mmCIF file of C-alpha atoms in Angstrom:
data_model
loop_
_atom_site.group_PDB
_atom_site.id
_atom_site.type_symbol
_atom_site.label_atom_id
_atom_site.label_comp_id
_atom_site.label_asym_id
_atom_site.label_seq_id
_atom_site.Cartn_x
_atom_site.Cartn_y
_atom_site.Cartn_z
ATOM 1 C CA MET A 1 219.567 68.332 184.528
ATOM 2 C CA LYS A 2 218.406 65.032 185.867
ATOM 3 C CA ASP A 3 221.232 63.753 183.755
ATOM 4 C CA GLY A 4 223.385 64.968 186.133
ATOM 5 C CA THR A 5 225.126 67.125 183.413
ATOM 6 C CA PRO A 6 224.881 71.200 184.539
ATOM 7 C CA SER A 7 222.962 73.665 182.526
ATOM 8 C CA SER A 8 223.582 77.552 182.307
ATOM 9 C CA PRO A 9 220.874 79.966 182.165
ATOM 10 C CA ALA A 10 220.891 83.189 180.599
ATOM 11 C CA SER A 11 218.981 85.738 181.053
ATOM 12 C CA PRO A 12 215.476 87.889 180.299
ATOM 13 C CA PRO A 13 213.322 88.072 178.792
ATOM 14 C CA ASP A 14 213.289 84.726 177.105
ATOM 15 C CA THR A 15 214.549 82.522 180.023
ATOM 16 C CA LEU A 16 217.122 79.936 177.776
ATOM 17 C CA VAL A 17 219.075 77.091 179.467
ATOM 18 C CA ARG A 18 222.408 76.030 177.715
ATOM 19 C CA PRO A 19 222.459 71.998 178.900
ATOM 20 C CA GLY A 20 225.414 70.110 179.426
ATOM 21 C CA SER A 21 226.924 67.445 177.121
ATOM 22 C CA GLY A 22 228.525 65.415 179.621
ATOM 23 C CA ARG A 23 231.631 65.572 178.011
ATOM 24 C CA GLY A 24 233.037 68.925 179.039
ATOM 25 C CA SER A 25 231.457 71.329 176.996
ATOM 26 C CA TYR A 26 227.435 72.590 176.463
ATOM 27 C CA SER A 27 224.106 71.620 174.381
ATOM 28 C CA SER A 28 222.663 74.524 171.894
ATOM 29 C CA LEU A 29 220.581 76.745 174.187
ATOM 30 C CA VAL A 30 216.858 75.613 174.609
ATOM 31 C CA ARG A 31 214.254 78.352 175.666
ATOM 32 C CA ILE A 32 212.318 77.377 178.203
ATOM 33 C CA GLY A 33 210.201 80.247 179.162
ATOM 34 C CA THR A 34 209.592 84.006 177.960
ATOM 35 C CA GLY A 35 208.506 87.072 179.925
ATOM 36 C CA TRP A 36 211.376 87.227 182.279
ATOM 37 C CA GLN A 37 211.828 90.762 181.459
ATOM 38 C CA THR A 38 209.896 92.030 184.587
ATOM 39 C CA CYS A 39 212.218 90.144 187.217
ATOM 40 C CA LYS A 40 214.805 91.234 189.514
ATOM 41 C CA GLN A 41 216.869 88.579 189.560
ATOM 42 C CA GLN A 42 216.655 85.053 188.492
ATOM 43 C CA THR A 43 219.125 82.237 189.237
ATOM 44 C CA ALA A 44 219.494 78.564 189.005
ATOM 45 C CA VAL A 45 219.358 76.992 192.735
ATOM 46 C CA GLY A 46 220.476 72.950 192.289
ATOM 47 C CA ASP A 47 218.212 71.051 193.754
ATOM 48 C CA CYS A 48 216.156 72.748 196.998
ATOM 49 C CA ASN A 49 214.257 71.036 197.539
ATOM 50 C CA SER A 50 214.880 67.245 197.235
ATOM 51 C CA ASP A 51 212.907 65.459 194.112
ATOM 52 C CA GLY A 52 216.331 65.108 192.577
ATOM 53 C CA LYS A 53 215.827 67.609 189.678
ATOM 54 C CA ASN A 54 217.435 71.218 189.710
ATOM 55 C CA ALA A 55 215.639 73.987 189.946
ATOM 56 C CA LEU A 56 215.075 77.823 189.192
ATOM 57 C CA LEU A 57 214.108 81.515 191.354
ATOM 58 C CA ALA A 58 213.142 84.383 190.055
ATOM 59 C CA VAL A 59 212.560 87.250 192.207
ATOM 60 C CA ARG A 60 210.382 90.226 191.018
ATOM 61 C CA PRO A 61 210.802 93.943 191.930
ATOM 62 C CA ASP A 62 208.547 94.155 194.482
ATOM 63 C CA GLY A 63 210.289 90.739 196.058
ATOM 64 C CA LYS A 64 207.634 88.104 195.432
ATOM 65 C CA THR A 65 210.070 85.207 194.730
ATOM 66 C CA TYR A 66 208.834 81.758 192.399
ATOM 67 C CA PHE A 67 210.343 78.315 192.612
ATOM 68 C CA TYR A 68 210.230 77.158 189.313
ATOM 69 C CA LEU A 69 210.083 73.153 190.158
ATOM 70 C CA GLY A 70 212.863 71.505 187.319
ATOM 71 C CA PRO A 71 211.236 68.738 185.157
ATOM 72 C CA GLY A 72 214.956 66.851 184.283
ATOM 73 C CA THR A 73 214.108 67.124 180.862
ATOM 74 C CA GLY A 74 216.351 70.429 179.984
ATOM 75 C CA ARG A 75 213.628 71.442 177.622
ATOM 76 C CA ARG A 76 211.595 73.828 179.930
ATOM 77 C CA HIS A 77 210.857 74.635 183.337
ATOM 78 C CA GLY A 78 208.174 73.099 185.908
ATOM 79 C CA PRO A 79 205.579 74.748 188.049
ATOM 80 C CA ARG A 80 206.357 77.832 189.507
ATOM 81 C CA ARG A 81 205.046 77.940 193.279
ATOM 82 C CA VAL A 82 205.959 81.882 195.390
ATOM 83 C CA VAL A 83 207.487 80.988 198.309
ATOM 84 C CA ALA A 84 209.024 84.347 199.887
ATOM 85 C CA SER A 85 208.275 88.090 199.547
ATOM 86 C CA GLY A 86 210.705 91.277 200.177
ATOM 87 C CA TRP A 87 213.546 89.384 198.465
ATOM 88 C CA ASN A 88 214.097 92.087 196.710
ATOM 89 C CA ALA A 89 215.971 93.580 199.664
ATOM 90 C CA TYR A 90 218.790 91.595 198.056
ATOM 91 C CA THR A 91 220.970 92.259 195.848
ATOM 92 C CA GLU A 92 222.684 89.021 194.819
ATOM 93 C CA ILE A 93 221.028 85.833 194.894
ATOM 94 C CA ALA A 94 223.746 83.260 194.750
ATOM 95 C CA PRO A 95 223.172 78.880 194.732
ATOM 96 C CA VAL A 96 226.713 77.345 197.375
ATOM 97 C CA CYS A 97 225.285 73.714 196.941
ATOM 98 C CA ASP A 98 224.661 72.108 200.716
ATOM 99 C CA TYR A 99 226.988 74.559 202.616
ATOM 100 C CA ASP A 100 225.210 73.740 205.630
ATOM 101 C CA GLY A 101 225.756 70.177 205.136
ATOM 102 C CA ASN A 102 221.781 68.801 205.472
ATOM 103 C CA GLY A 103 221.604 67.050 202.247
ATOM 104 C CA THR A 104 219.630 70.024 200.109
ATOM 105 C CA ASP A 105 221.166 72.447 198.105
ATOM 106 C CA ASP A 106 221.469 76.167 199.522
ATOM 107 C CA VAL A 107 221.052 79.736 198.646
ATOM 108 C CA VAL A 108 223.165 82.325 199.758
ATOM 109 C CA PHE A 109 221.625 86.535 199.713
ATOM 110 C CA HIS A 110 223.769 89.858 200.004
ATOM 111 C CA LYS A 111 222.390 93.031 201.668
ATOM 112 C CA LYS A 112 223.300 96.184 200.592
ATOM 113 C CA ASP A 113 224.660 96.869 204.074
ATOM 114 C CA GLY A 114 227.232 94.388 203.678
ATOM 115 C CA THR A 115 225.650 91.454 205.636
ATOM 116 C CA LEU A 116 225.712 87.581 203.848
ATOM 117 C CA TRP A 117 222.644 85.325 204.983
ATOM 118 C CA LEU A 118 222.265 81.859 203.818
ATOM 119 C CA ARG A 119 219.070 79.812 203.388
ATOM 120 C CA THR A 120 218.877 76.114 203.393
ATOM 121 C CA GLY A 121 216.568 74.283 201.137
ATOM 122 C CA LEU A 122 213.733 72.093 202.562
ATOM 123 C CA ALA A 123 212.439 68.920 201.348
ATOM 124 C CA LYS A 124 208.632 70.178 200.576
ATOM 125 C CA ARG A 125 206.339 68.638 202.479
ATOM 126 C CA ALA A 126 202.675 69.973 203.647
ATOM 127 C CA GLY A 127 202.922 72.832 205.642
ATOM 128 C CA SER A 128 207.022 73.325 205.482
ATOM 129 C CA PRO A 129 208.454 75.895 203.859
ATOM 130 C CA TRP A 130 210.491 76.095 200.854
ATOM 131 C CA PHE A 131 213.423 77.769 202.906
ATOM 132 C CA SER A 132 214.689 77.773 206.219
ATOM 133 C CA ALA A 133 214.851 81.274 207.806
ATOM 134 C CA ALA A 134 218.104 83.287 206.925
ATOM 135 C CA ARG A 135 221.192 83.010 209.147
ATOM 136 C CA LYS A 136 223.970 85.446 208.778
ATOM 137 C CA MET A 137 227.488 84.505 207.974
ATOM 138 C CA GLY A 138 230.101 85.980 209.350
ATOM 139 C CA SER A 139 229.439 89.809 210.893
ATOM 140 C CA GLY A 140 229.272 91.527 207.506
ATOM 141 C CA GLY A 141 231.665 93.704 205.704
ATOM 142 C CA TRP A 142 231.108 91.650 202.875
ATOM 143 C CA ASN A 143 230.777 95.505 200.569
ATOM 144 C CA GLY A 144 233.491 94.555 198.083
ATOM 145 C CA CYS A 145 231.446 91.782 196.732
ATOM 146 C CA TYR A 146 231.106 91.300 192.972
ATOM 147 C CA ARG A 147 229.938 87.651 192.900
ATOM 148 C CA ILE A 148 229.226 84.741 195.046
ATOM 149 C CA LEU A 149 230.280 81.311 193.631
ATOM 150 C CA GLY A 150 229.318 78.212 195.380
ATOM 151 C CA ALA A 151 232.489 75.767 194.617
ATOM 152 C CA SER A 152 231.017 72.788 195.999
ATOM 153 C CA ASP A 153 233.992 70.774 197.750
ATOM 154 C CA PHE A 154 237.086 73.017 196.621
ATOM 155 C CA ASN A 155 239.802 72.290 199.316
ATOM 156 C CA ARG A 156 238.317 68.184 199.503
ATOM 157 C CA ASP A 157 237.338 68.184 203.223
ATOM 158 C CA ARG A 158 233.524 67.145 201.806
ATOM 159 C CA LYS A 159 231.715 70.309 203.161
ATOM 160 C CA ALA A 160 229.979 72.691 200.326
ATOM 161 C CA ASP A 161 232.393 76.148 199.893
ATOM 162 C CA MET A 162 232.645 79.744 197.958
ATOM 163 C CA LEU A 163 234.520 81.279 196.075
ATOM 164 C CA VAL A 164 234.194 85.753 196.240
ATOM 165 C CA THR A 165 235.310 88.141 193.766
ATOM 166 C CA GLU A 166 235.607 91.521 194.582
ATOM 167 C CA SER A 167 235.624 94.856 192.637
ATOM 168 C CA ASP A 168 239.178 95.434 192.595
ATOM 169 C CA GLY A 169 239.147 92.065 190.327
ATOM 170 C CA SER A 170 240.674 89.870 193.515
ATOM 171 C CA ALA A 171 239.145 86.870 194.321
ATOM 172 C CA TRP A 172 238.938 85.042 197.781
ATOM 173 C CA PHE A 173 237.997 81.383 199.644
ATOM 174 C CA TYR A 174 235.826 80.268 202.004
ATOM 175 C CA ALA A 175 235.789 77.067 203.127
ATOM 176 C CA SER A 176 232.358 75.927 205.038
ATOM 177 C CA MET A 177 232.092 75.676 208.788
ATOM 178 C CA GLN A 178 228.884 74.610 208.298
ATOM 179 C CA PHE A 179 227.311 76.417 210.921
ATOM 180 C CA LYS A 180 229.383 74.883 213.542
ATOM 181 C CA ASP A 181 230.557 78.412 214.845
ATOM 182 C CA ALA A 182 229.041 81.384 214.795
ATOM 183 C CA GLY A 183 231.152 82.614 211.969
ATOM 184 C CA ALA A 184 230.276 80.013 209.448
ATOM 185 C CA VAL A 185 232.496 80.900 206.691
ATOM 186 C CA GLU A 186 236.399 80.400 207.928
ATOM 187 C CA SER A 187 238.407 83.233 207.175
ATOM 188 C CA GLY A 188 238.656 84.215 203.318
ATOM 189 C CA VAL A 189 241.927 82.920 201.830
ATOM 190 C CA TYR A 190 243.022 85.083 198.842
ATOM 191 C CA THR A 191 243.361 82.791 195.772
ATOM 192 C CA ASP A 192 243.945 84.782 192.199
ATOM 193 C CA LYS A 193 243.675 88.655 190.773
ATOM 194 C CA LEU A 194 243.115 89.471 187.266
#
């Protein structure tokens, strides 16, 4: 939301948003769309186009991907744009704040082969794409990932970081290297297990 409080999206078929109250809690659910049962994945992705408003990504089973502009009201989604195709190859899409440090929010993608990829958001200009080309993060081996979470600046080094939970219940912290080396992430640090 434009008021600076995060919102939590719900699942298809209706698209629901639970706006942040700004007081450490959430407000009542608001329906912002219908017919989303046709989507394979949908997620809130932050401000990927530098308009100051959070947006949504929705991937259809055929891989066509829509970017829904955020109006900043918390009451509906804005216009949609087709921004990519072939994204059905990704098993998970996760927002990770400004992971590469270029000033726009980014998205991480997980593939079945255990590789992890990052696409950085780009400010939309005439003739420019919405997201950068995919950049590989690490050398693979992410097969055990259950969920990927953008952790903002978890360790206070002024870089956006990542938390990963694995199928065995363990949680790992990955500090961003902002692609200053080939690995893109530091080695994972074990944090907890439920």
